CSV table of C-alpha atoms and ligand atoms in Angstrom, one decimal:
chain,number,residue,atom,x,y,z
A,1,MET,CA,-0.1,0.2,0.0
A,2,LEU,CA,1.2,3.6,-0.7
A,3,GLU,CA,1.2,6.0,1.8
A,4,THR,CA,-0.8,8.9,0.8
A,5,LYS,CA,-0.5,12.7,1.2
A,6,THR,CA,-4.2,12.7,2.7
A,7,PRO,CA,-6.2,11.1,4.9
A,8,SER,CA,-6.0,7.3,4.3
A,9,ALA,CA,-9.6,6.6,3.9
A,10,ALA,CA,-9.7,8.9,0.5
A,11,PRO,CA,-10.1,6.8,-2.1
A,12,VAL,CA,-9.1,8.6,-5.8
A,13,LEU,CA,-12.7,9.6,-7.3
A,14,ILE,CA,-13.2,8.8,-11.3
A,15,ALA,CA,-15.0,10.8,-13.3
A,16,GLY,CA,-16.7,8.2,-16.2
A,17,GLY,CA,-16.5,4.4,-16.1
A,18,GLY,CA,-15.6,4.3,-20.2
A,19,ILE,CA,-12.2,2.6,-21.8
A,20,GLY,CA,-10.2,5.5,-19.9
A,21,GLY,CA,-12.1,5.1,-16.3
A,22,MET,CA,-12.0,1.6,-15.8
A,23,ALA,CA,-8.5,0.8,-16.3
A,24,MET,CA,-7.7,4.0,-14.5
A,25,ALA,CA,-10.0,2.0,-11.7
A,26,LEU,CA,-7.5,-1.7,-12.0
A,27,THR,CA,-4.3,0.1,-12.0
A,28,LEU,CA,-5.3,1.8,-8.9
A,29,HIS,CA,-6.4,-1.0,-7.4
A,30,GLN,CA,-3.5,-2.9,-8.3
A,31,ILE,CA,-0.6,-0.7,-6.9
A,32,GLY,CA,-3.3,-0.4,-3.1
A,33,VAL,CA,-4.8,2.8,-3.9
A,34,PRO,CA,-8.6,3.2,-3.3
A,35,CYS,CA,-11.1,4.5,-5.8
A,36,VAL,CA,-14.8,4.5,-6.5
A,37,VAL,CA,-15.6,5.6,-10.6
A,38,TYR,CA,-18.6,7.8,-10.9
A,39,GLU,CA,-20.7,6.8,-14.0
A,40,ALA,CA,-23.2,9.1,-15.8
A,41,VAL,CA,-25.4,6.1,-17.3
A,42,PRO,CA,-27.4,3.9,-15.1
A,43,GLU,CA,-26.5,1.0,-17.3
A,44,LEU,CA,-23.7,0.3,-18.8
A,45,GLN,CA,-24.1,-1.7,-22.5
A,46,PRO,CA,-21.5,-2.6,-24.9
A,47,LEU,CA,-21.8,0.2,-27.2
A,48,GLY,CA,-19.8,1.4,-30.1
A,49,VAL,CA,-18.2,-0.3,-33.3
A,50,GLY,CA,-14.5,-1.2,-33.4
A,51,ILE,CA,-11.6,0.0,-32.1
A,52,ASN,CA,-8.0,-0.7,-31.9
A,53,LEU,CA,-6.0,-1.1,-29.4
A,54,GLN,CA,-2.2,-0.6,-30.3
A,55,PRO,CA,0.8,-3.2,-28.4
A,56,ASN,CA,1.7,-0.5,-25.9
A,57,ALA,CA,-1.9,-0.7,-24.8
A,58,VAL,CA,-2.4,-4.1,-24.9
A,59,ARG,CA,1.1,-4.5,-22.6
A,60,GLU,CA,-0.4,-2.1,-20.5
A,61,LEU,CA,-3.5,-4.8,-19.7
A,62,TYR,CA,-1.5,-7.6,-19.8
A,63,ASP,CA,0.0,-6.2,-17.4
A,64,LEU,CA,-3.3,-6.2,-15.7
A,65,GLY,CA,-3.6,-9.6,-16.5
A,66,LEU,CA,-5.5,-8.9,-19.7
A,67,ASP,CA,-4.0,-11.5,-21.7
A,68,ASP,CA,-4.8,-13.2,-24.9
A,69,ARG,CA,-6.6,-15.9,-23.4
A,70,VAL,CA,-9.3,-13.1,-22.3
A,71,LEU,CA,-8.8,-11.0,-25.2
A,72,ASP,CA,-9.1,-13.4,-27.4
A,73,ARG,CA,-12.6,-13.5,-26.6
A,74,ILE,CA,-13.4,-10.1,-27.3
A,75,GLY,CA,-11.7,-9.3,-30.7
A,76,ILE,CA,-8.8,-10.7,-33.2
A,77,GLN,CA,-5.3,-10.0,-33.3
A,78,ALA,CA,-4.0,-7.9,-35.7
A,79,ARG,CA,-2.1,-9.3,-38.5
A,80,GLU,CA,-1.9,-6.3,-41.4
A,81,TRP,CA,-2.0,-3.2,-42.0
A,82,ALA,CA,-2.6,-2.3,-46.0
A,83,LEU,CA,-3.4,1.2,-48.0
A,84,VAL,CA,-5.4,0.6,-50.8
A,85,GLY,CA,-5.9,3.3,-53.8
A,86,ARG,CA,-9.2,4.2,-55.5
A,87,ASN,CA,-7.9,1.8,-58.6
A,88,GLY,CA,-7.6,-1.1,-55.9
A,89,ARG,CA,-3.6,-1.0,-56.5
A,90,GLU,CA,-2.0,-1.8,-53.1
A,91,ILE,CA,0.0,1.5,-52.0
A,92,TYR,CA,1.2,0.1,-48.7
A,93,ALA,CA,1.3,-2.6,-46.0
A,94,GLU,CA,3.2,-3.8,-43.3
A,95,PRO,CA,2.6,-6.3,-40.6
A,96,ARG,CA,1.2,-5.4,-37.5
A,97,GLY,CA,1.2,-7.1,-33.7
A,98,LEU,CA,3.4,-10.2,-33.3
A,99,ALA,CA,3.7,-10.4,-37.0
A,100,ALA,CA,5.8,-7.0,-36.9
A,101,GLY,CA,8.0,-7.1,-34.7
A,102,TYR,CA,6.1,-6.6,-31.1
A,103,ARG,CA,6.0,-8.4,-28.3
A,104,TRP,CA,2.4,-8.0,-27.4
A,105,PRO,CA,-0.1,-8.2,-30.4
A,106,GLN,CA,-2.8,-5.6,-31.6
A,107,TYR,CA,-5.9,-6.6,-31.4
A,108,SER,CA,-9.3,-5.5,-33.6
A,109,VAL,CA,-12.4,-5.4,-30.5
A,110,HIS,CA,-15.7,-4.6,-30.0
A,111,ARG,CA,-15.6,-1.2,-28.1
A,112,GLY,CA,-18.4,-2.3,-25.9
A,113,GLU,CA,-17.3,-5.4,-25.6
A,114,LEU,CA,-13.6,-4.2,-24.0
A,115,GLN,CA,-15.5,-1.8,-22.1
A,116,MET,CA,-17.9,-4.5,-20.6
A,117,LEU,CA,-15.0,-6.8,-19.9
A,118,LEU,CA,-13.0,-4.0,-17.9
A,119,TYR,CA,-16.0,-3.0,-16.2
A,120,ARG,CA,-16.4,-7.1,-15.2
A,121,THR,CA,-12.8,-6.9,-14.0
A,122,VAL,CA,-13.4,-3.9,-11.7
A,123,LEU,CA,-16.6,-5.4,-9.9
A,124,GLU,CA,-14.9,-9.0,-9.1
A,125,ARG,CA,-11.5,-6.5,-7.9
A,126,LEU,CA,-12.3,-4.4,-6.7
A,127,GLY,CA,-16.1,-5.0,-5.1
A,128,PRO,CA,-19.6,-4.2,-6.5
A,129,GLY,CA,-19.5,-0.6,-4.6
A,130,ALA,CA,-16.2,0.2,-7.0
A,131,VAL,CA,-18.6,1.6,-9.3
A,132,GLN,CA,-21.6,4.0,-8.7
A,133,LEU,CA,-23.6,4.0,-12.1
A,134,GLY,CA,-26.3,7.0,-12.8
A,135,GLN,CA,-24.0,9.6,-10.8
A,136,ARG,CA,-22.6,12.7,-13.1
A,137,VAL,CA,-19.8,14.7,-11.9
A,138,THR,CA,-20.3,18.1,-13.3
A,139,GLY,CA,-17.9,19.8,-11.6
A,140,TYR,CA,-15.0,20.0,-8.9
A,141,ARG,CA,-13.5,22.4,-5.8
A,142,ASN,CA,-9.6,21.8,-5.0
A,143,GLY,CA,-8.6,22.0,-1.4
A,144,GLU,CA,-5.6,21.8,0.4
A,145,GLU,CA,-6.1,18.9,1.8
A,146,GLY,CA,-8.4,16.6,-1.1
A,147,VAL,CA,-10.6,17.3,-3.7
A,148,THR,CA,-14.4,17.6,-3.4
A,149,ALA,CA,-16.5,16.7,-7.1
A,150,GLN,CA,-19.9,17.7,-7.7
A,151,ILE,CA,-22.0,14.8,-8.5
A,152,GLU,CA,-25.5,14.7,-9.9
A,153,THR,CA,-28.1,11.5,-8.9
A,154,ARG,CA,-30.2,10.5,-11.8
A,155,ASP,CA,-33.0,11.8,-10.4
A,156,GLY,CA,-31.7,15.5,-10.3
A,157,GLN,CA,-30.5,15.1,-6.2
A,158,ARG,CA,-27.0,16.7,-5.7
A,159,ARG,CA,-24.1,15.9,-3.3
A,160,GLU,CA,-21.0,15.8,-3.0
A,161,ALA,CA,-17.8,13.4,-2.3
A,162,GLN,CA,-14.6,14.3,-1.2
A,163,GLY,CA,-11.8,12.5,-3.0
A,164,ALA,CA,-7.8,12.0,-2.7
A,165,LEU,CA,-7.5,13.5,-6.1
A,166,LEU,CA,-10.2,13.2,-8.9
A,167,VAL,CA,-9.5,11.4,-12.1
A,168,ALA,CA,-11.6,12.9,-15.1
A,169,ALA,CA,-12.3,10.1,-17.2
A,170,ASP,CA,-15.5,11.8,-18.4
A,171,GLY,CA,-14.9,11.7,-22.7
A,172,LEU,CA,-15.6,14.1,-25.3
A,173,HIS,CA,-18.3,16.3,-23.9
A,174,SER,CA,-16.3,16.7,-20.2
A,175,ALA,CA,-17.8,18.3,-17.4
A,176,VAL,CA,-14.7,18.6,-15.2
A,177,ARG,CA,-12.6,19.7,-18.2
A,178,ALA,CA,-15.2,22.9,-18.8
A,179,GLN,CA,-14.5,23.7,-15.7
A,180,MET,CA,-10.9,23.6,-15.8
A,181,HIS,CA,-10.4,25.6,-19.0
A,182,PRO,CA,-13.3,27.6,-19.7
A,183,GLN,CA,-12.5,29.2,-22.6
A,184,GLN,CA,-11.6,26.5,-24.7
A,185,PRO,CA,-12.8,26.4,-27.9
A,186,PRO,CA,-16.1,24.5,-28.7
A,187,ILE,CA,-15.5,21.4,-30.8
A,188,HIS,CA,-13.3,21.2,-33.5
A,189,TRP,CA,-14.9,19.4,-36.8
A,190,GLY,CA,-12.9,19.2,-40.0
A,191,GLY,CA,-15.6,18.5,-42.4
A,192,ALA,CA,-15.5,14.4,-42.6
A,193,ILE,CA,-18.3,13.0,-41.8
A,194,MET,CA,-18.1,8.8,-41.2
A,195,TRP,CA,-20.9,6.2,-41.4
A,196,ARG,CA,-20.3,3.4,-39.1
A,197,GLY,CA,-21.3,-0.5,-39.4
A,198,THR,CA,-20.8,-4.0,-38.5
A,199,THR,CA,-21.3,-6.7,-41.1
A,200,PRO,CA,-20.6,-10.9,-40.8
A,201,GLY,CA,-18.7,-11.3,-44.2
A,202,VAL,CA,-15.1,-13.2,-45.3
A,203,PRO,CA,-12.0,-12.0,-43.7
A,204,ILE,CA,-9.8,-10.2,-46.9
A,205,ARG,CA,-6.4,-10.8,-47.4
A,206,THR,CA,-3.8,-11.7,-44.0
A,207,GLY,CA,-7.4,-12.7,-42.8
A,208,ALA,CA,-7.1,-10.1,-40.2
A,209,SER,CA,-6.0,-6.9,-41.8
A,210,PHE,CA,-7.3,-3.6,-41.3
A,211,VAL,CA,-7.3,-2.3,-45.0
A,212,GLY,CA,-7.8,1.4,-46.0
A,213,LEU,CA,-9.1,2.1,-49.7
A,214,GLY,CA,-9.8,4.6,-51.8
A,215,SER,CA,-8.5,8.9,-51.3
A,216,LEU,CA,-7.8,10.6,-48.4
A,217,LYS,CA,-11.0,12.6,-48.4
A,218,HIS,CA,-13.2,9.2,-50.1
A,219,ARG,CA,-12.4,6.2,-48.4
A,220,VAL,CA,-13.2,2.9,-46.8
A,221,VAL,CA,-11.8,1.3,-44.1
A,222,CYS,CA,-12.3,-2.3,-43.2
A,223,TYR,CA,-11.3,-5.0,-40.4
A,224,PRO,CA,-12.5,-8.2,-39.2
A,225,ILE,CA,-12.8,-8.2,-35.2
A,226,SER,CA,-14.0,-11.7,-34.5
A,227,GLN,CA,-12.9,-14.7,-35.3
A,228,PRO,CA,-14.5,-16.4,-38.4
A,229,ASP,CA,-17.6,-18.9,-37.2
A,230,PRO,CA,-16.4,-22.4,-38.0
A,231,ALA,CA,-19.7,-23.3,-39.5
A,232,THR,CA,-19.5,-20.6,-42.2
A,233,GLY,CA,-16.3,-18.7,-42.1
A,234,LEU,CA,-18.2,-15.7,-41.4
A,235,ALA,CA,-16.6,-12.8,-38.8
A,236,THR,CA,-17.8,-9.5,-38.1
A,237,ILE,CA,-16.5,-7.1,-40.2
A,238,ASN,CA,-15.8,-3.5,-38.9
A,239,TRP,CA,-15.8,-1.0,-41.5
A,240,ILE,CA,-16.1,3.0,-41.5
A,241,ALA,CA,-17.5,4.6,-44.9
A,242,GLU,CA,-15.9,8.6,-45.0
A,243,ILE,CA,-15.9,11.4,-47.1
A,244,THR,CA,-15.1,15.1,-46.6
A,245,VAL,CA,-17.3,17.8,-47.3
A,246,ASP,CA,-16.7,21.8,-46.6
A,247,ASN,CA,-17.3,22.9,-43.1
A,248,SER,CA,-17.5,26.2,-42.8
A,249,GLN,CA,-21.2,25.7,-41.9
A,250,GLY,CA,-20.0,23.6,-39.1
A,251,TRP,CA,-21.9,20.4,-37.7
A,252,THR,CA,-25.4,20.8,-38.4
A,253,GLN,CA,-27.2,18.0,-38.0
A,254,GLY,CA,-26.8,18.6,-33.7
A,255,ASP,CA,-26.3,14.7,-32.8
A,256,TRP,CA,-22.9,13.3,-32.6
A,257,ASN,CA,-23.6,9.9,-33.3
A,258,ARG,CA,-26.9,9.7,-35.1
A,259,ARG,CA,-28.4,6.5,-36.4
A,260,VAL,CA,-28.7,6.8,-40.5
A,261,ALA,CA,-30.1,4.3,-43.3
A,262,ILE,CA,-28.1,3.0,-45.5
A,263,ASP,CA,-29.7,4.7,-48.9
A,264,GLU,CA,-28.6,7.9,-46.9
A,265,PHE,CA,-24.7,7.7,-48.5
A,266,ILE,CA,-24.7,5.1,-49.9
A,267,HIS,CA,-24.2,6.8,-53.1
A,268,HIS,CA,-21.0,7.9,-52.7
A,269,PHE,CA,-19.3,4.3,-52.7
A,270,ALA,CA,-21.5,3.1,-56.0
A,271,GLY,CA,-19.2,1.0,-58.3
A,272,TRP,CA,-16.5,0.0,-55.3
A,273,ASP,CA,-16.5,-3.6,-56.6
A,274,TYR,CA,-12.8,-4.8,-56.8
A,275,GLY,CA,-13.7,-8.7,-56.6
A,276,TRP,CA,-11.7,-8.9,-53.3
A,277,ILE,CA,-13.8,-6.2,-51.8
A,278,ASP,CA,-17.5,-5.4,-53.1
A,279,VAL,CA,-18.0,-2.4,-51.0
A,280,PRO,CA,-21.8,-2.0,-51.8
A,281,ALA,CA,-22.7,-4.8,-50.5
A,282,LEU,CA,-20.5,-4.9,-47.4
A,283,LEU,CA,-22.5,-1.7,-45.9
A,284,ARG,CA,-25.2,-2.8,-47.3
A,285,GLY,CA,-25.0,-5.9,-44.7
A,286,ALA,CA,-25.3,-4.4,-42.0
A,287,SER,CA,-28.2,-4.5,-39.4
A,288,GLN,CA,-27.4,-0.8,-38.6
A,289,VAL,CA,-25.2,1.9,-39.3
A,290,TYR,CA,-24.0,5.4,-37.0
A,291,GLU,CA,-23.0,8.5,-38.6
A,292,TYR,CA,-20.1,10.4,-36.7
A,293,PRO,CA,-18.9,13.7,-37.6
A,294,MET,CA,-15.0,12.9,-37.2
A,295,ILE,CA,-14.1,15.6,-34.4
A,296,ASP,CA,-11.7,16.5,-32.0
A,297,ARG,CA,-11.0,19.3,-29.9
A,298,ASP,CA,-7.9,21.1,-30.0
A,299,PRO,CA,-5.4,21.0,-27.7
A,300,VAL,CA,-5.3,22.3,-23.9
A,301,PRO,CA,-1.9,23.8,-22.4
A,302,THR,CA,-2.6,21.6,-18.5
A,303,TRP,CA,-4.7,18.6,-18.5
A,304,VAL,CA,-3.8,19.0,-14.1
A,305,ASP,CA,-5.0,21.5,-11.7
A,306,GLY,CA,-4.3,21.0,-8.5
A,307,ARG,CA,-5.6,17.4,-7.3
A,308,VAL,CA,-7.9,16.7,-10.5
A,309,ALA,CA,-6.8,15.3,-13.5
A,310,LEU,CA,-7.7,15.0,-17.5
A,311,LEU,CA,-7.8,11.0,-18.7
A,312,GLY,CA,-8.1,9.5,-22.0
A,313,ASP,CA,-10.8,11.8,-24.8
A,314,ALA,CA,-11.5,14.0,-21.6
A,315,ALA,CA,-7.9,14.9,-21.7
A,316,HIS,CA,-6.7,14.6,-25.8
A,317,VAL,CA,-10.2,13.3,-27.9
A,318,MET,CA,-8.1,12.4,-31.2
A,319,TYR,CA,-9.6,11.9,-34.9
A,320,PRO,CA,-9.4,8.4,-35.6
A,321,VAL,CA,-7.2,7.9,-38.0
A,322,GLY,CA,-4.6,6.3,-36.2
A,323,SER,CA,-6.7,3.3,-34.0
A,324,ASN,CA,-5.3,5.3,-30.5
A,325,GLY,CA,-7.6,7.3,-28.6
A,326,ALA,CA,-8.5,3.8,-26.4
A,327,SER,CA,-5.1,2.8,-26.5
A,328,GLN,CA,-3.2,6.4,-25.3
A,329,ALA,CA,-6.8,6.4,-22.8
A,330,ILE,CA,-5.4,2.9,-21.3
A,331,VAL,CA,-1.5,4.4,-21.3
A,332,ASP,CA,-2.6,7.3,-19.3
A,333,ALA,CA,-4.7,5.2,-17.0
A,334,ARG,CA,-0.9,3.6,-16.9
A,335,VAL,CA,1.2,6.2,-16.7
A,336,GLN,CA,-0.1,8.1,-13.7
A,337,GLY,CA,-0.6,4.8,-12.1
A,338,ALA,CA,3.6,4.7,-12.4
A,339,ALA,CA,3.8,8.4,-10.9
A,340,LEU,CA,1.5,7.6,-8.4
A,341,GLN,CA,3.1,5.0,-7.3
A,342,ALA,CA,6.7,7.0,-7.2
A,343,GLN,CA,5.5,10.3,-5.7
A,344,GLY,CA,2.2,9.5,-4.0
A,345,VAL,CA,-1.2,10.1,-4.3
A,346,GLY,CA,-0.7,13.9,-4.1
A,347,PRO,CA,-0.7,16.9,-7.3
A,348,ALA,CA,2.8,16.2,-7.2
A,349,ALA,CA,2.1,12.6,-9.2
A,350,LEU,CA,0.0,14.4,-11.3
A,351,ARG,CA,2.1,17.1,-12.4
A,352,ALA,CA,4.8,14.0,-13.7
A,353,TYR,CA,1.8,12.3,-15.3
A,354,ASP,CA,1.1,15.6,-17.0
A,355,ASP,CA,4.5,16.8,-17.5
A,356,ARG,CA,5.3,13.4,-18.8
A,357,LEU,CA,2.1,13.2,-21.9
A,358,CYS,CA,0.5,16.8,-22.3
A,359,ALA,CA,2.5,17.8,-24.9
A,360,ASP,CA,3.2,14.6,-27.0
A,361,ILE,CA,-0.6,13.8,-26.7
A,362,SER,CA,-1.5,17.3,-28.1
A,363,ALA,CA,0.8,17.6,-30.6
A,364,LEU,CA,-0.5,13.2,-31.9
A,365,VAL,CA,-3.7,14.9,-32.2
A,366,LEU,CA,-2.8,18.0,-34.5
A,367,ARG,CA,-0.8,15.6,-36.4
A,368,ASN,CA,-3.8,13.6,-36.6
A,369,ARG,CA,-5.8,16.3,-38.1
A,370,GLY,CA,-3.6,15.8,-40.9
A,371,ALA,CA,-5.0,12.6,-41.6
A,372,GLY,CA,-1.9,10.9,-39.0
A,373,PRO,CA,-1.1,7.5,-41.6
A,374,PHE,CA,-3.6,7.8,-44.1
A,375,GLY,CA,-1.9,11.3,-44.8
A,376,LEU,CA,0.3,8.5,-47.4
A,377,LEU,CA,-3.3,8.5,-49.1
A,378,GLY,CA,-3.1,12.4,-49.4
A,379,LEU,CA,0.8,12.5,-50.8
A,380,VAL,CA,-0.5,9.8,-53.3
A,381,ASP,CA,-3.8,12.0,-54.1
A,382,GLU,CA,-1.0,15.3,-54.7
A,383,ARG,CA,1.3,13.4,-57.2
A,384,CYS,CA,-1.0,11.2,-59.3
A,385,GLY,CA,-4.7,11.9,-58.5
A,386,GLY,CA,-4.5,8.7,-56.5
A,387,VAL,CA,-4.3,6.8,-60.5
A,388,PHE,CA,-1.1,4.5,-60.9
A,389,ASP,CA,0.6,1.6,-62.4
A,390,ASP,CA,3.4,1.7,-59.9
A,391,ILE,CA,3.0,3.1,-56.7
A,392,ASP,CA,6.9,3.0,-56.5
A,393,GLN,CA,7.1,5.8,-59.2
A,394,VAL,CA,4.5,7.7,-57.1
A,395,VAL,CA,5.9,7.4,-53.5
A,396,PRO,CA,8.7,5.4,-53.4
A,397,LYS,CA,9.2,2.9,-51.1
A,398,ALA,CA,11.4,4.2,-48.7
A,399,GLU,CA,9.7,7.4,-48.4
A,400,ARG,CA,6.4,5.7,-47.8
A,401,GLU,CA,8.7,3.4,-45.0
A,402,ALA,CA,9.9,6.8,-43.0
A,403,PHE,CA,6.6,8.1,-43.5
A,404,MET,CA,5.1,5.7,-40.9
A,405,ALA,CA,7.3,5.0,-39.2
A,406,ARG,CA,7.5,9.1,-38.1
A,407,TYR,CA,4.0,8.1,-37.5
A,408,LYS,CA,4.8,5.2,-35.1
A,409,ALA,CA,7.8,7.4,-33.4
A,410,ALA,CA,5.2,9.8,-32.4
A,411,ALA,CA,2.1,7.7,-31.3
A,412,GLY,CA,4.5,5.6,-28.5
A,413,PHE,CA,4.3,2.5,-30.6
A,414,ALA,CA,7.7,2.2,-32.5
A,415,ILE,CA,8.6,-1.5,-31.8
A,416,GLU,CA,12.3,-1.3,-30.3
A,417,THR,CA,11.3,1.2,-27.9
A,418,LEU,CA,8.2,-0.3,-26.6
A,419,ASN,CA,9.7,-3.8,-26.2
A,420,ALA,CA,13.0,-2.6,-24.5
A,421,ALA,CA,11.0,-0.7,-22.3
A,422,PRO,CA,10.2,-1.4,-18.6
A,423,PRO,CA,7.0,-1.8,-17.1
A,424,THR,CA,5.3,1.2,-17.0
A,425,VAL,CA,3.8,0.2,-13.4
A,426,ARG,CA,5.8,-1.9,-11.5
A,427,VAL,CA,4.1,-5.3,-9.9
G,501,FAD,C1,-20.6,4.9,-26.0
G,501,FAD,C2,-19.4,5.0,-27.0
G,501,FAD,C3,-19.4,4.9,-27.8
G,501,FAD,C4,-18.1,4.8,-28.8
G,501,FAD,N1,-17.8,3.9,-30.2
G,501,FAD,C5,-17.0,4.2,-30.5
G,501,FAD,C6,-16.4,3.6,-31.7
G,501,FAD,O1,-17.3,2.5,-32.2
G,501,FAD,N2,-14.9,3.6,-31.9
G,501,FAD,C7,-14.3,4.5,-31.8
G,501,FAD,O2,-13.0,4.2,-32.4
G,501,FAD,N3,-14.4,4.9,-30.7
G,501,FAD,C8,-15.8,5.0,-29.7
G,501,FAD,N4,-16.3,5.5,-28.8
G,501,FAD,C9,-14.6,7.0,-28.3
G,501,FAD,C10,-14.1,5.6,-27.4
G,501,FAD,O3,-14.4,4.6,-26.7
G,501,FAD,C11,-12.6,6.9,-26.9
G,501,FAD,O4,-12.0,7.6,-27.9
G,501,FAD,C12,-11.8,5.5,-26.1
G,501,FAD,O5,-12.2,4.6,-26.1
G,501,FAD,C13,-11.3,6.3,-24.8
G,501,FAD,O6,-12.0,6.5,-23.8
G,501,FAD,P1,-12.4,7.3,-22.5
G,501,FAD,O7,-12.5,6.2,-21.2
G,501,FAD,O8,-11.4,8.4,-22.5
G,501,FAD,O9,-14.1,7.5,-22.6
G,501,FAD,P2,-15.0,7.6,-23.4
G,501,FAD,O10,-15.3,6.0,-24.0
G,501,FAD,O11,-16.0,8.4,-23.8
G,501,FAD,O12,-15.9,7.6,-21.9
G,501,FAD,C14,-16.7,8.5,-21.2
G,501,FAD,C15,-17.8,7.6,-20.4
G,501,FAD,O13,-17.6,8.4,-19.1
G,501,FAD,C16,-18.9,8.9,-18.9
G,501,FAD,N5,-19.6,9.8,-18.8
G,501,FAD,C17,-19.3,11.1,-19.7
G,501,FAD,N6,-19.5,11.8,-18.9
G,501,FAD,C18,-19.4,11.5,-17.9
G,501,FAD,C19,-19.9,13.0,-16.1
G,501,FAD,N7,-19.7,14.2,-16.5
G,501,FAD,N8,-20.0,12.2,-15.0
G,501,FAD,C20,-19.5,10.6,-14.9
G,501,FAD,N9,-19.5,10.1,-16.0
G,501,FAD,C21,-19.6,10.5,-17.3
G,501,FAD,C22,-19.6,8.2,-20.6
G,501,FAD,O14,-21.0,8.2,-19.9
G,501,FAD,C23,-18.1,7.2,-20.8
G,501,FAD,O15,-19.3,5.8,-20.1
G,501,FAD,C24,-17.0,5.9,-27.8
G,501,FAD,C25,-17.2,6.1,-26.6
G,501,FAD,C26,-18.9,6.2,-26.0
G,501,FAD,C27,-19.2,6.8,-25.0
């Protein structure tokens, strides 16, 4: 058990029971620090579609005792990441996870299944009182010895909870971030619209490939998030169909996550049948489709105010072009855990966490606005309008590889660095 700088009974308060909040709770439990998660929704449900967990985050889940025996049940180990031009020709492909030489796999999983796995694990390890549902954190007050979280319950009651620290993992619309940075600009939308769904289908290429097909402003991404059914050979294929439009009027649909009919957007992908992938059939095969604008927030100069720290999307919501939103939320929790281990449960540890991550990850947020690894499609568009016979004549192999290496180093998943790094949290 760690020495705490506040009365030992005071738990760390966590706002938000998403992937970041649950990873934080498991980390605190692992290092012997009591905590309580306050989650706004009255019932957690497995919402969302596919996400990728990069090896840097999978390593942290393994260190929490959630290894391949558990993760193989909710997802599939990714083997390849590939970009294909609108003409159906390959631009770039590289192995991923274990196949790339990482000591840990990359996983493609259903976001909601991962959240539920973490939730169940928190309840098993910390007990049923560790997650309080229907409790929305609306603000905070820093004190000398601790912090007060203001909470609104589902039936409209207001109450307060006292803690040693408050970790705000309350997502994109974070109330804590809004109080910490009252001048923050509104959500930023660059003009890309994504339609997302899952469809039963036969996995393409390696059987566990992430494929981006098309051009920078008009593309489809797909990858399996389950093992194929042994009887039918069909896996759950996660897909994202995306176009970029003029954003000068702002996002006018109001809703950030709207269920839509396939006929509202499928015309953008008419004729995208390459034999090895029939995009219109893939899109039509989904039972539910959701529309999301691709949004983020301008970075803030700090994620910490006294005894309060932002984590996950509350700190750095970013365009999902590099598959690192959920991964970074997990890594944040582990880096913060390590700081608490080293410095005790107090503001100094939060400052160390802030120093370690805020500037670098804020730069990643801005880098992802430039399309992240999909920027390669932009280079191809610029140089040949997306039509080529020999990709080496357009973007030479060395240039393609250098582009991807730069991105991976910035996102914290350079292979040798990660493989050689000591565990983030000492256990
Ligand atoms: C319903 C849902 C579906 C999603 N689907 C996808 C997807 O399909 N693909 C994808 O790439 N990303 C998706 N995301 C985003 C993705 O989960 C995050 O980018 C990533 O996992 C980082 O997680 P996080 O824990 O920081 O935030 P989130 O996963 O957003 O979790 C935040 C949690 O905090 C809760 N919360 C919000 N405000 C408060 C408050 N004031 N007090 C207490 N609790 C609060 C929310 O209910 C939520 O459970 C989804 C997020 C949500 C909430």
